[in-house]
Coordinates of N, CA and C in Angstrom, one line a residue:
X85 N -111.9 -37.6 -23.2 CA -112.2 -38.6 -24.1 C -111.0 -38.8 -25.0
X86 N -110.5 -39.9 -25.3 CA -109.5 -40.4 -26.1 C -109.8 -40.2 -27.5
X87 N -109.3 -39.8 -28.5 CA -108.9 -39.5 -29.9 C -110.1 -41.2 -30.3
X88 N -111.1 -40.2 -31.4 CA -112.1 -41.0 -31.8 C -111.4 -41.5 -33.4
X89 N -111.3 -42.1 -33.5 CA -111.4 -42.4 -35.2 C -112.7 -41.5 -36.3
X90 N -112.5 -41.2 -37.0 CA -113.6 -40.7 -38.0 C -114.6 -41.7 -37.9
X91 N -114.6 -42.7 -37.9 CA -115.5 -44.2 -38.1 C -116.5 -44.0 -37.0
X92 N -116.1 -44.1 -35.6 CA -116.2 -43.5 -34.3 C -117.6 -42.4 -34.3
X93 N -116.8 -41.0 -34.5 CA -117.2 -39.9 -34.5 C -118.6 -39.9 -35.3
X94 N -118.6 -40.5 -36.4 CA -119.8 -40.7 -37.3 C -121.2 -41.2 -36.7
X95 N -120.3 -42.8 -36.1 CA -121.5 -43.5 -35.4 C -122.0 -42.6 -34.4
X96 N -121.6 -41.7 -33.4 CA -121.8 -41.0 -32.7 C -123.2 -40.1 -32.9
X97 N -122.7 -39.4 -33.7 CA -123.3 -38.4 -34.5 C -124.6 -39.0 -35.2
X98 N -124.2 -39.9 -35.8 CA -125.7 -40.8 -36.1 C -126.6 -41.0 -35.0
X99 N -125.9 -41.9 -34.0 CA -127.0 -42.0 -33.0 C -127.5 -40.6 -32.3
X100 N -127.1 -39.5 -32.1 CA -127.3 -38.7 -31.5 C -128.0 -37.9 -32.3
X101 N -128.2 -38.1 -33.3 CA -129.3 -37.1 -34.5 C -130.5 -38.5 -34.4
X102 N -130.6 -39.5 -34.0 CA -131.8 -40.4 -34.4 C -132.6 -40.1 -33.2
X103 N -132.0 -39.3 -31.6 CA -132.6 -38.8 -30.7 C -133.0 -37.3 -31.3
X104 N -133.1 -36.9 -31.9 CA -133.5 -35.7 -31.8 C -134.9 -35.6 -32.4
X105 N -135.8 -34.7 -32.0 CA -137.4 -34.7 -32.5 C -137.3 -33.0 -32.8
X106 N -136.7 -32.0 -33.1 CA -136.8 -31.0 -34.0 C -136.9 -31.2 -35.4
X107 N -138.0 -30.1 -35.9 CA -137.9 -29.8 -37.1 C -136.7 -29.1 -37.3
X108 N -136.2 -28.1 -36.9 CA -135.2 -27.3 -36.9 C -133.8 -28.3 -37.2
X109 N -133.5 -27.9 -38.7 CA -131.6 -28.4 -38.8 C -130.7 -27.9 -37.9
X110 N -131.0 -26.6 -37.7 CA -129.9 -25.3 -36.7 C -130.4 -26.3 -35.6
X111 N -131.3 -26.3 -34.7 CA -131.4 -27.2 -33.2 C -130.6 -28.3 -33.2
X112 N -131.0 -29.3 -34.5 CA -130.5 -30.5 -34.6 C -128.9 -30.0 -34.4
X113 N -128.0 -29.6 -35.4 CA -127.1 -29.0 -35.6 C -126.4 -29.2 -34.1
X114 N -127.2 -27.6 -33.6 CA -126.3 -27.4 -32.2 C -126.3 -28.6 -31.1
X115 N -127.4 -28.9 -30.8 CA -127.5 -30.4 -29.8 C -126.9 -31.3 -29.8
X116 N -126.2 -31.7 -31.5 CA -125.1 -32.9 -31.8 C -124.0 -31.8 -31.4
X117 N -123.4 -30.9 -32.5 CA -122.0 -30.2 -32.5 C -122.0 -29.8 -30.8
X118 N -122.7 -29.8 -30.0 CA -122.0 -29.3 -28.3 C -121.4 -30.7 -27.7
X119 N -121.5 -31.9 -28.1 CA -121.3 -33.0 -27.8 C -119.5 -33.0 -28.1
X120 N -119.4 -33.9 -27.0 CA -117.6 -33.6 -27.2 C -116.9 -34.6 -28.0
X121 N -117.8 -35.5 -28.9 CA -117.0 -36.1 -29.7 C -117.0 -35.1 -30.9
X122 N -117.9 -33.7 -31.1 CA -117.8 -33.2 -32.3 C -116.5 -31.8 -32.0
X123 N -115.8 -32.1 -33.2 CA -114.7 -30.8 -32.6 C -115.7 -29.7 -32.9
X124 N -114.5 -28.4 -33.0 CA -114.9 -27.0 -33.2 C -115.0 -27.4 -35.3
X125 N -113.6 -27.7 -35.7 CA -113.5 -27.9 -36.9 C -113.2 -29.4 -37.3
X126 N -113.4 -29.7 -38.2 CA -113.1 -31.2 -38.8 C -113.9 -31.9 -39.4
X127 N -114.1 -33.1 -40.0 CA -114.6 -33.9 -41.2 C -115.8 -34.5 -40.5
X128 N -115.6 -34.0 -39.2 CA -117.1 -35.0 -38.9 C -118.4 -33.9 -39.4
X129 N -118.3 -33.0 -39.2 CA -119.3 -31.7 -40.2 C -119.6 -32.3 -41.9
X130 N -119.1 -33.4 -41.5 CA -119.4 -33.7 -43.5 C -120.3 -35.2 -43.0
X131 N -120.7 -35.3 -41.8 CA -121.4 -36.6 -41.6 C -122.8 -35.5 -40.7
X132 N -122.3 -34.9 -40.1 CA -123.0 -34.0 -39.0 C -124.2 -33.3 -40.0
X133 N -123.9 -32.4 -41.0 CA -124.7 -31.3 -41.3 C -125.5 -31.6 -42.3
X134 N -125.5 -33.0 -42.7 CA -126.4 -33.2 -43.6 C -127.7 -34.1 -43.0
X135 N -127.1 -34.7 -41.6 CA -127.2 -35.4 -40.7 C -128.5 -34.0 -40.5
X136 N -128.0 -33.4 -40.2 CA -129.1 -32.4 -39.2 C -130.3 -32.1 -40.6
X137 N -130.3 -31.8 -41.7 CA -130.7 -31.9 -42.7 C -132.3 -33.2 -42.9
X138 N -131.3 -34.1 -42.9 CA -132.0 -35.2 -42.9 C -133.3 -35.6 -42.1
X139 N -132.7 -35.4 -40.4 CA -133.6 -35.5 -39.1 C -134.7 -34.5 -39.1
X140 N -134.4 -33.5 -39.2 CA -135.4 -32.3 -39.5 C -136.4 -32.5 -40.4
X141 N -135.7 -32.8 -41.8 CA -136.7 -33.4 -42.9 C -137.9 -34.1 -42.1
X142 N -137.2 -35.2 -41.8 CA -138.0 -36.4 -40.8 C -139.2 -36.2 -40.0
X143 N -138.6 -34.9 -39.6 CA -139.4 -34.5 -37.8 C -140.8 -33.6 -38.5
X144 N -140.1 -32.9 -40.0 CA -141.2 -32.2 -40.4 C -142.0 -32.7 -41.4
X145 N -142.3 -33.8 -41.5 CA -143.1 -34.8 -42.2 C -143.1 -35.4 -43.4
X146 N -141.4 -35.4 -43.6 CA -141.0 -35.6 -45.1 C -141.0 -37.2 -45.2
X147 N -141.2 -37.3 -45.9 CA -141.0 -39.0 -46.1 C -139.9 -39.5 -46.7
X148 N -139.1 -40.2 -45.9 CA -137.8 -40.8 -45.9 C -137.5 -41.6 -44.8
X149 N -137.0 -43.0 -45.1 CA -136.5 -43.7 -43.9 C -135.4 -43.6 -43.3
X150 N -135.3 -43.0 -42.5 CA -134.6 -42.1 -41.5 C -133.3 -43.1 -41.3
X151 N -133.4 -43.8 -40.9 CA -131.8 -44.8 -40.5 C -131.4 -44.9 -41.3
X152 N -131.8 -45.0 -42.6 CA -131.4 -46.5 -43.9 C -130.5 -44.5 -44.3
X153 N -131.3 -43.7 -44.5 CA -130.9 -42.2 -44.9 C -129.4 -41.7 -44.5
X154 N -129.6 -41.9 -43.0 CA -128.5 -41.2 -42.4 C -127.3 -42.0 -42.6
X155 N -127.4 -43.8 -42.3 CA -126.1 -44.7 -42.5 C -125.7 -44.3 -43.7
X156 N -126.5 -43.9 -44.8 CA -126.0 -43.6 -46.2 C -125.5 -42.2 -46.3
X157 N -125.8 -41.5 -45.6 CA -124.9 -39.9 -45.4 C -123.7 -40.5 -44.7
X158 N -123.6 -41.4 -43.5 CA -122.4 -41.3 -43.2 C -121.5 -41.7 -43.8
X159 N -122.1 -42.5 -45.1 CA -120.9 -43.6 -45.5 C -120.4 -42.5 -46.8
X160 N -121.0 -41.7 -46.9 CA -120.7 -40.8 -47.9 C -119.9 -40.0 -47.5
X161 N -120.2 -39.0 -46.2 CA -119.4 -38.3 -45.8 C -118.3 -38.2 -45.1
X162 N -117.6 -39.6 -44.8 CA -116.8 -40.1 -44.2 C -115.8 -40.5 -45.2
X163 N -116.1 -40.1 -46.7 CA -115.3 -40.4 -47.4 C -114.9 -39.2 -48.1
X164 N -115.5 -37.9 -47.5 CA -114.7 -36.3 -48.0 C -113.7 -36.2 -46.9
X165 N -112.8 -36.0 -47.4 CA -111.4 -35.4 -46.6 C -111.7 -34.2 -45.8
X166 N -110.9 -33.8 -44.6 CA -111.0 -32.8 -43.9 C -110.2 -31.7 -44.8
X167 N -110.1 -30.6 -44.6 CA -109.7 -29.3 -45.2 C -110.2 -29.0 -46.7
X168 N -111.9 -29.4 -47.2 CA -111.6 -29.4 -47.8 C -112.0 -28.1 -48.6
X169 N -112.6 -26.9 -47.9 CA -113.1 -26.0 -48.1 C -111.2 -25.1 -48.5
X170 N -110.7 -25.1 -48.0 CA -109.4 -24.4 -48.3 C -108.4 -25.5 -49.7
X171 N -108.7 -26.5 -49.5 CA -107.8 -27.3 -50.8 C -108.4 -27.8 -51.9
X172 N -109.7 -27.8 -51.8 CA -110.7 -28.2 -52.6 C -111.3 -27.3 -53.5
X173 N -111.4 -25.9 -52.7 CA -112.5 -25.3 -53.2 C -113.9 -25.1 -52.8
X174 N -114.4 -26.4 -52.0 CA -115.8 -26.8 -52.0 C -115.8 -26.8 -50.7
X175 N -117.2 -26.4 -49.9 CA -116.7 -26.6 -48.5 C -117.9 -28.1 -48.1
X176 N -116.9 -28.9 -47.3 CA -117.7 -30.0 -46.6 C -119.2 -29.9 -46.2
X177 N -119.4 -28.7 -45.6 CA -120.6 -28.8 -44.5 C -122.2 -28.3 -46.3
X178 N -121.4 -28.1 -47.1 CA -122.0 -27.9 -48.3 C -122.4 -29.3 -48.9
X179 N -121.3 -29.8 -49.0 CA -121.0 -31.2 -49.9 C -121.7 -32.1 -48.7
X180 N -121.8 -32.0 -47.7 CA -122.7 -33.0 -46.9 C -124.5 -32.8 -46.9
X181 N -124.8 -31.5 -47.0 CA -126.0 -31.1 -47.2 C -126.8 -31.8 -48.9
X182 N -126.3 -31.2 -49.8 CA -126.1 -31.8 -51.1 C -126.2 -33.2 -51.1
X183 N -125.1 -33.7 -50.3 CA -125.4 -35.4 -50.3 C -126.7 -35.8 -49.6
X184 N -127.4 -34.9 -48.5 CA -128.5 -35.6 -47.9 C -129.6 -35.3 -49.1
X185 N -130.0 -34.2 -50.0 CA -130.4 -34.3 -50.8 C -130.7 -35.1 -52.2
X186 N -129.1 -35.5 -52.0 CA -129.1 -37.0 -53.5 C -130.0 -38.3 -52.2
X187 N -129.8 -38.3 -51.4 CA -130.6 -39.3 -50.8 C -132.0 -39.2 -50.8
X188 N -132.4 -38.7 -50.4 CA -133.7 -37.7 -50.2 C -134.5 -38.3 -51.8
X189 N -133.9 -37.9 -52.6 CA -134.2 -37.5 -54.0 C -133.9 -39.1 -54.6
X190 N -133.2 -40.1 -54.3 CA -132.2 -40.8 -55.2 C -131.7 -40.4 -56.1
X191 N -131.2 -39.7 -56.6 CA -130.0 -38.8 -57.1 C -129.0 -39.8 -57.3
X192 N -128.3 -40.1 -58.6 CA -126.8 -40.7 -58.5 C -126.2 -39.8 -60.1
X193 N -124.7 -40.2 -59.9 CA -124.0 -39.3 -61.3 C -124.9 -40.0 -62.6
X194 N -125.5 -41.0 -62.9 CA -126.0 -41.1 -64.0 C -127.9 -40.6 -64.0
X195 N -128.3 -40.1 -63.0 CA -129.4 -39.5 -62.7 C -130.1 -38.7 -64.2
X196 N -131.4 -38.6 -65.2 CA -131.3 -37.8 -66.1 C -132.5 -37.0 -65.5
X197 N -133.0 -37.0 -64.6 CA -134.1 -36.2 -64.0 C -133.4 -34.8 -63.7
X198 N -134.4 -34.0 -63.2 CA -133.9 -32.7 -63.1 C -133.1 -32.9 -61.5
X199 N -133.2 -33.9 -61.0 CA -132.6 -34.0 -59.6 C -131.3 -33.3 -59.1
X200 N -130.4 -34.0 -60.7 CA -129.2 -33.9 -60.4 C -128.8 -32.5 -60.1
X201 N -129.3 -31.6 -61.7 CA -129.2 -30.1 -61.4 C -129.4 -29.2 -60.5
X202 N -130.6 -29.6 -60.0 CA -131.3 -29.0 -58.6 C -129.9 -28.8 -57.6
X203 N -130.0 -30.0 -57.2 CA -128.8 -30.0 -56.1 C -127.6 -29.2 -56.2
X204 N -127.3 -29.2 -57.9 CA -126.0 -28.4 -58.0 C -126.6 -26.8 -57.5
X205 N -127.5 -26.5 -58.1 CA -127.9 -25.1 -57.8 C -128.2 -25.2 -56.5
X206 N -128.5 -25.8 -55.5 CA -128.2 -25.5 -54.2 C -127.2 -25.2 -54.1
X207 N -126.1 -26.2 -54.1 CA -124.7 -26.2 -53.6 C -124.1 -24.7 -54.1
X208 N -124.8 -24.3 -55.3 CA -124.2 -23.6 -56.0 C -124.5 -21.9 -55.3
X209 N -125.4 -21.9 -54.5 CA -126.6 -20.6 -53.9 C -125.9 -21.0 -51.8
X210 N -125.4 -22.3 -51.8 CA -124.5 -22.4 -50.8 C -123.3 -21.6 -50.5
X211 N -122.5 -22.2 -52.0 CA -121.4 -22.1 -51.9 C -121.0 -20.1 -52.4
X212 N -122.1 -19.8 -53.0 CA -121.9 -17.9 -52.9 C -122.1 -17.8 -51.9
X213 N -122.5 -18.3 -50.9 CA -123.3 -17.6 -49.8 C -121.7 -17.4 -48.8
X214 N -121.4 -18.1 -48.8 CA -120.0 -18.9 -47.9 C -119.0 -17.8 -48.7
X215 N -119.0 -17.6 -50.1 CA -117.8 -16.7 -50.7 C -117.5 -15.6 -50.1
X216 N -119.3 -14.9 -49.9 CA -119.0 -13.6 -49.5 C -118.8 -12.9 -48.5
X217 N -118.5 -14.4 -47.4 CA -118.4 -14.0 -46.0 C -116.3 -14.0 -45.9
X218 N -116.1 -15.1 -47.1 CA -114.2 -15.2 -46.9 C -113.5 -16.3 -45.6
X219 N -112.5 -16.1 -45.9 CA -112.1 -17.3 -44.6 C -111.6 -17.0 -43.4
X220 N -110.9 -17.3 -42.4 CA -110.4 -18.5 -42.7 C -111.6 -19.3 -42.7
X221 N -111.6 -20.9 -42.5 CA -112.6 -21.8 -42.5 C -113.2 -21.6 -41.0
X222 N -114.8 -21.7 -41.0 CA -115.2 -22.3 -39.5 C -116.4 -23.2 -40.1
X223 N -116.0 -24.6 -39.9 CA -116.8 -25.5 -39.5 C -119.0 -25.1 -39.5
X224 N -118.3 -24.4 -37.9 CA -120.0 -23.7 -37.3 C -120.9 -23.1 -38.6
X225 N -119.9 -21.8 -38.8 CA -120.6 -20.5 -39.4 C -121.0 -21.3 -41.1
X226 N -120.0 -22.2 -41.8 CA -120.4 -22.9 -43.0 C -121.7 -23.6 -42.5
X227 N -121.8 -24.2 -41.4 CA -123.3 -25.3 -41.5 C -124.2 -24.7 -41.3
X228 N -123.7 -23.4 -40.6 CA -125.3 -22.4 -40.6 C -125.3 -21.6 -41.9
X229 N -124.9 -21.6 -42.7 CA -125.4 -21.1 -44.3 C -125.6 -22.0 -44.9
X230 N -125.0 -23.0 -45.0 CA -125.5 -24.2 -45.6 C -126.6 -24.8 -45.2
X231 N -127.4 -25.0 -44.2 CA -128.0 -24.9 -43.2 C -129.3 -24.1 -43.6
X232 N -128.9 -22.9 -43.7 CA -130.3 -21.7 -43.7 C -130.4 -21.6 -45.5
X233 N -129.6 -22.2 -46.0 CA -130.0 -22.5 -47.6 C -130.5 -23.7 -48.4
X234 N -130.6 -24.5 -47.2 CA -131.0 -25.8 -47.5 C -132.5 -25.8 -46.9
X235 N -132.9 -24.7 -45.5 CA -134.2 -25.0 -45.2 C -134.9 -24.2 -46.7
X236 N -134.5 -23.2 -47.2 CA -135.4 -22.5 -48.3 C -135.5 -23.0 -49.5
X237 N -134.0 -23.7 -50.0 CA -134.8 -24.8 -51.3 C -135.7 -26.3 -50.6
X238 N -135.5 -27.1 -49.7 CA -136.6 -27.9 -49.4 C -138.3 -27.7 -49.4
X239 N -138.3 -26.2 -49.2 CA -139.4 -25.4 -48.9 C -139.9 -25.7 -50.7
X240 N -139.0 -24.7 -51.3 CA -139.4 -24.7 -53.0 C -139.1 -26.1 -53.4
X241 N -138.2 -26.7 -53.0 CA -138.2 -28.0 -53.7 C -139.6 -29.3 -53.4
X242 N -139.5 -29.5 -52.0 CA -140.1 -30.8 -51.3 C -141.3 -30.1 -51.2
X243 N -141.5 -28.9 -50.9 CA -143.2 -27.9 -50.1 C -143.2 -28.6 -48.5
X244 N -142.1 -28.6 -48.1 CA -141.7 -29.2 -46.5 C -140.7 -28.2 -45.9
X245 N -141.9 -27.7 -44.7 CA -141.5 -26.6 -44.1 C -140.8 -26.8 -43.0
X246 N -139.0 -26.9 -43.3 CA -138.4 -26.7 -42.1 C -138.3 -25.5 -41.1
X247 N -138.2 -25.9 -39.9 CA -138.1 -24.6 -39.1 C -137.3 -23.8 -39.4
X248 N -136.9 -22.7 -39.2 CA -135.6 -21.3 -39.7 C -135.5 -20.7 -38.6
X249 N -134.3 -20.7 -37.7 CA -134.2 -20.0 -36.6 C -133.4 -18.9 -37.0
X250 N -133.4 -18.1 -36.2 CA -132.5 -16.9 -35.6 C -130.9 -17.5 -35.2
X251 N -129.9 -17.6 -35.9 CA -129.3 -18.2 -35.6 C -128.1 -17.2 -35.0
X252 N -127.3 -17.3 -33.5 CA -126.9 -16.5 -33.2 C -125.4 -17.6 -32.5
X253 N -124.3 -16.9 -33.2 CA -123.2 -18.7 -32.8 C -123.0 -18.4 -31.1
X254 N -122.7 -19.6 -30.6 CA -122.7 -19.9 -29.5 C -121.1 -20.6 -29.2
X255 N -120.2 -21.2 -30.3 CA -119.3 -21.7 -30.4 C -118.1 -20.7 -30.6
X256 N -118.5 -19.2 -31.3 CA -117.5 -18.5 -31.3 C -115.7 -19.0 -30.4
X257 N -116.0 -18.9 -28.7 CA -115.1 -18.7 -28.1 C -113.6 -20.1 -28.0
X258 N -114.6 -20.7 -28.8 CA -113.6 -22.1 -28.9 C -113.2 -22.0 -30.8
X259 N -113.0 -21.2 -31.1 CA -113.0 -20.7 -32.6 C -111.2 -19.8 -32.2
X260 N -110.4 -20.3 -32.7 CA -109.2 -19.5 -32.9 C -109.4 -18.6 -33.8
X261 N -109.6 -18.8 -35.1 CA -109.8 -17.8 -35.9 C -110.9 -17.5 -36.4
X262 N -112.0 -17.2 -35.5 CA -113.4 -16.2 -35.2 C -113.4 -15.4 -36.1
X263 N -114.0 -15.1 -37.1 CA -114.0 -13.7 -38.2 C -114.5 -12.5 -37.3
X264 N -115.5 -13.4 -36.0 CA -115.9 -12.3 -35.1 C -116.8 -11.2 -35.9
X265 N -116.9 -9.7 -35.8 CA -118.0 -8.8 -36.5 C -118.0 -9.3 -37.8
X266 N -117.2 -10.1 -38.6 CA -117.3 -10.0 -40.2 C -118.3 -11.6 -40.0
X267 N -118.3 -12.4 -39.1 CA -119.4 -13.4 -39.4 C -120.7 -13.1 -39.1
X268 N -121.6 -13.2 -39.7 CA -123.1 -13.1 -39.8 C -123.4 -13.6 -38.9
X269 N -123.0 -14.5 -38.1 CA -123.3 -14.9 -36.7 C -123.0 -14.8 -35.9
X270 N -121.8 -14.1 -35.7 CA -121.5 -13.6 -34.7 C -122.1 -12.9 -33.5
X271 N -122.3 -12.9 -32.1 CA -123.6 -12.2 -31.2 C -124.0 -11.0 -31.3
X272 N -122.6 -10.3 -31.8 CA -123.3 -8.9 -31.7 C -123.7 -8.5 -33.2
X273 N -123.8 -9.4 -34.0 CA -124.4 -8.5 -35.5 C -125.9 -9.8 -35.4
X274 N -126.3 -10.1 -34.5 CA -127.6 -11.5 -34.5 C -128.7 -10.7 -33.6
X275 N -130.0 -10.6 -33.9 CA -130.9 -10.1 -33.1 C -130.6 -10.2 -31.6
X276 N -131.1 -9.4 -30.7 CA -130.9 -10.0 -29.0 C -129.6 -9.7 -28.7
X277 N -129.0 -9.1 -29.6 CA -127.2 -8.9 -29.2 C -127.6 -7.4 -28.5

């Protein structure tokens, strides 16, 4: 496949999460990210993982219009830069989750409901989660904490029970810099290893 544009990659990703019928984000997650428009690392994870967020919501009986949802995640997350977990501070596959939630919610910066804060305290119970694992960046391993932190506030926030899998990476071997035993997902520290 020839070099996608970000623009591209999105639409992709969109359509290919509007096929999916899991409750599970992690299912949604892997079924898009094996697809070869999605790399190993890159800014499509900031359209993708909120993306998976969203559909799940969907599949588990949340109420939200699903298209109108997702076009509005992409157009959001297609405007975070790639790298941004190492130059930023903040990692994408966070900042895209958080965005499906300001949708979810309607949430905007002048929001005076408790919405706004909520989200930050996600991102915020994310983004420790992600500290204490260290870098370098992987794409994967951020959307699966971001990911397994987003099904447990939906739970306490919405009372909408996303699935929680066992999540055990499957992407490793296309990962140059694999943290390997130091990631939580890695095969041999994941059940069945």
């Amino acid at each position: 496949m020839g070099e996608l544009t970000p623009e591209e990659r999105g639409q992709r990703i969109i359509g290919a999460c509007l096929a999916e019928k899991s409750a599970s984000p992690y299912e949604v997650f892997r079924n898009v990210a094996r697809r070869d428009f999605v790399r190993m690392h890159g800014p499509e994870h900031h359209v993708l993982d909120g993306a998976a967020v969203l559909v799940a919501y969907h599949n588990a009986g949340g109420d939200v219009d699903l298209p109108a949802a997702l076009a509005e995640l992409a157009s959001r997350g297609l405007r975070m830069p790639g790298a941004m977990c190492g130059l930023w501070g903040v990692c994408g596959a966070t900042a895209s989750v958080g965005a499906a939630l300001s949708i979810l919610e309607g949430t905007g910066p002048l929001s005076g409901d408790d919405s706004w804060g909520s989200h930050m305290a996600y991102t915020s119970r994310a983004l420790e989660a992600l500290s204490h694992i260290g870098g370098p960046r992987c794409c994967k391993r951020d959307a699966y904490i971001s990911l397994e932190t987003a099904v447990d506030y939906i739970r306490e926030r919405f009372g909408v029970r996303l699935e929680k899998d066992d999540v055990r990476c499957g992407f490793y071997p296309k990962n140059a810099q694999c943290l390997g035993e130091r990631c939580p997902f890695f095969p041999a520290n994941t059940t069945g290893a």
